[in-house]
GROMACS .gro file of C-alpha atoms in nm:
model
  115
    1UNK     CA    1   0.010  -0.002   0.009
    2UNK     CA    2   0.128   0.358  -0.043
    3UNK     CA    3   0.327   0.492   0.246
    4UNK     CA    4   0.311   0.816   0.427
    5UNK     CA    5   0.213   1.099   0.205
    6UNK     CA    6   0.013   0.900  -0.040
    7UNK     CA    7   0.077   0.721  -0.369
    8UNK     CA    8   0.274   1.007  -0.528
    9UNK     CA    9   0.565   0.983  -0.291
   10UNK     CA   10   0.729   0.673  -0.415
   11UNK     CA   11   0.721   0.518  -0.081
   12UNK     CA   12   0.541   0.188  -0.025
   13UNK     CA   13   0.479  -0.010   0.293
   14UNK     CA   14   0.415  -0.387   0.341
   15UNK     CA   15   0.282  -0.377   0.690
   16UNK     CA   16   0.271  -0.753   0.748
   17UNK     CA   17   0.636  -0.793   0.661
   18UNK     CA   18   0.729  -0.458   0.835
   19UNK     CA   19   0.901  -0.347   0.513
   20UNK     CA   20   0.911  -0.008   0.354
   21UNK     CA   21   1.039   0.061   0.002
   22UNK     CA   22   1.137   0.418  -0.097
   23UNK     CA   23   1.184   0.444  -0.466
   24UNK     CA   24   1.324   0.805  -0.449
   25UNK     CA   25   1.609   0.712  -0.216
   26UNK     CA   26   1.646   0.348  -0.337
   27UNK     CA   27   1.609   0.222   0.021
   28UNK     CA   28   1.449  -0.088   0.153
   29UNK     CA   29   1.380  -0.059   0.523
   30UNK     CA   30   1.280  -0.312   0.786
   31UNK     CA   31   1.130  -0.162   1.093
   32UNK     CA   32   1.260   0.178   0.968
   33UNK     CA   33   1.628   0.048   0.959
   34UNK     CA   34   1.842  -0.054   0.658
   35UNK     CA   35   1.855  -0.413   0.547
   36UNK     CA   36   2.193  -0.563   0.539
   37UNK     CA   37   2.336  -0.899   0.432
   38UNK     CA   38   2.344  -1.162   0.716
   39UNK     CA   39   2.688  -1.117   0.871
   40UNK     CA   40   2.951  -1.373   0.773
   41UNK     CA   41   3.021  -1.436   1.146
   42UNK     CA   42   2.662  -1.577   1.154
   43UNK     CA   43   2.623  -1.740   0.809
   44UNK     CA   44   2.949  -1.942   0.834
   45UNK     CA   45   2.802  -2.205   1.065
   46UNK     CA   46   2.679  -2.536   0.945
   47UNK     CA   47   2.341  -2.486   1.120
   48UNK     CA   48   2.288  -2.165   0.914
   49UNK     CA   49   2.359  -2.358   0.597
   50UNK     CA   50   2.124  -2.646   0.700
   51UNK     CA   51   1.838  -2.395   0.754
   52UNK     CA   52   1.889  -2.149   0.476
   53UNK     CA   53   2.128  -2.305   0.230
   54UNK     CA   54   2.386  -2.085   0.070
   55UNK     CA   55   2.155  -1.831  -0.076
   56UNK     CA   56   2.234  -1.468   0.026
   57UNK     CA   57   1.981  -1.350   0.275
   58UNK     CA   58   1.920  -1.015   0.431
   59UNK     CA   59   1.855  -0.920   0.779
   60UNK     CA   60   1.728  -0.635   0.988
   61UNK     CA   61   1.875  -0.530   1.325
   62UNK     CA   62   1.655  -0.612   1.627
   63UNK     CA   63   1.908  -0.496   1.887
   64UNK     CA   64   2.288  -0.435   1.911
   65UNK     CA   65   2.416  -0.440   2.267
   66UNK     CA   66   2.766  -0.461   2.428
   67UNK     CA   67   2.798  -0.843   2.405
   68UNK     CA   68   2.500  -0.937   2.174
   69UNK     CA   69   2.405  -0.879   1.812
   70UNK     CA   70   2.052  -0.985   1.737
   71UNK     CA   71   1.903  -0.976   1.383
   72UNK     CA   72   1.589  -1.103   1.211
   73UNK     CA   73   1.625  -1.277   0.878
   74UNK     CA   74   1.386  -1.102   0.654
   75UNK     CA   75   1.120  -1.314   0.481
   76UNK     CA   76   1.157  -1.593   0.749
   77UNK     CA   77   1.029  -1.653   1.101
   78UNK     CA   78   1.390  -1.678   1.222
   79UNK     CA   79   1.606  -1.454   1.441
   80UNK     CA   80   1.987  -1.500   1.478
   81UNK     CA   81   2.164  -1.398   1.793
   82UNK     CA   82   2.545  -1.379   1.833
   83UNK     CA   83   2.713  -1.342   2.158
   84UNK     CA   84   3.085  -1.258   2.195
   85UNK     CA   85   3.321  -1.465   2.399
   86UNK     CA   86   3.306  -1.375   2.767
   87UNK     CA   87   3.619  -1.230   2.940
   88UNK     CA   88   3.752  -1.517   3.161
   89UNK     CA   89   3.859  -1.248   3.420
   90UNK     CA   90   3.523  -1.099   3.462
   91UNK     CA   91   3.247  -1.367   3.523
   92UNK     CA   92   2.976  -1.146   3.673
   93UNK     CA   93   2.852  -0.997   3.997
   94UNK     CA   94   3.034  -1.119   4.306
   95UNK     CA   95   3.286  -1.314   4.101
   96UNK     CA   96   3.660  -1.224   4.134
   97UNK     CA   97   3.771  -0.966   3.879
   98UNK     CA   98   4.109  -1.133   3.805
   99UNK     CA   99   4.271  -1.459   3.861
  100UNK     CA  100   4.546  -1.475   4.131
  101UNK     CA  101   4.884  -1.458   3.973
  102UNK     CA  102   5.154  -1.694   4.101
  103UNK     CA  103   5.420  -1.520   4.308
  104UNK     CA  104   5.738  -1.424   4.118
  105UNK     CA  105   6.057  -1.604   4.220
  106UNK     CA  106   6.223  -1.405   4.487
  107UNK     CA  107   5.924  -1.184   4.563
  108UNK     CA  108   5.866  -1.044   4.905
  109UNK     CA  109   5.577  -0.896   5.096
  110UNK     CA  110   5.560  -0.542   5.234
  111UNK     CA  111   5.754  -0.663   5.550
  112UNK     CA  112   6.041  -0.803   5.332
  113UNK     CA  113   5.949  -1.163   5.400
  114UNK     CA  114   5.877  -1.420   5.124
  115UNK     CA  115   5.506  -1.450   5.055
   0.00000   0.00000   0.00000
């Protein structure tokens, strides 16, 4: 159906798919954000190939956070979520911030005695 501003604007909305096509700017938007190819970091996995094959698919950003990248594969019912590897020295609230390092040979404490 014609988008905001009526049929003369060159903007068309597909409400069910949450897609907008703007012919004047040559943009295809999903939830008012650019569509992008599915990132290689997500599409290189065997599970991705088993579900979607090797066809190039596009995705829309659901949310990008400090440690999570969540996208929706447009034209499917699937979302993909990628987490980065956790820092082994910071494992959450109440956990030690760093691992104890072994004492260096010949090290002494503040009183000058070996630890």
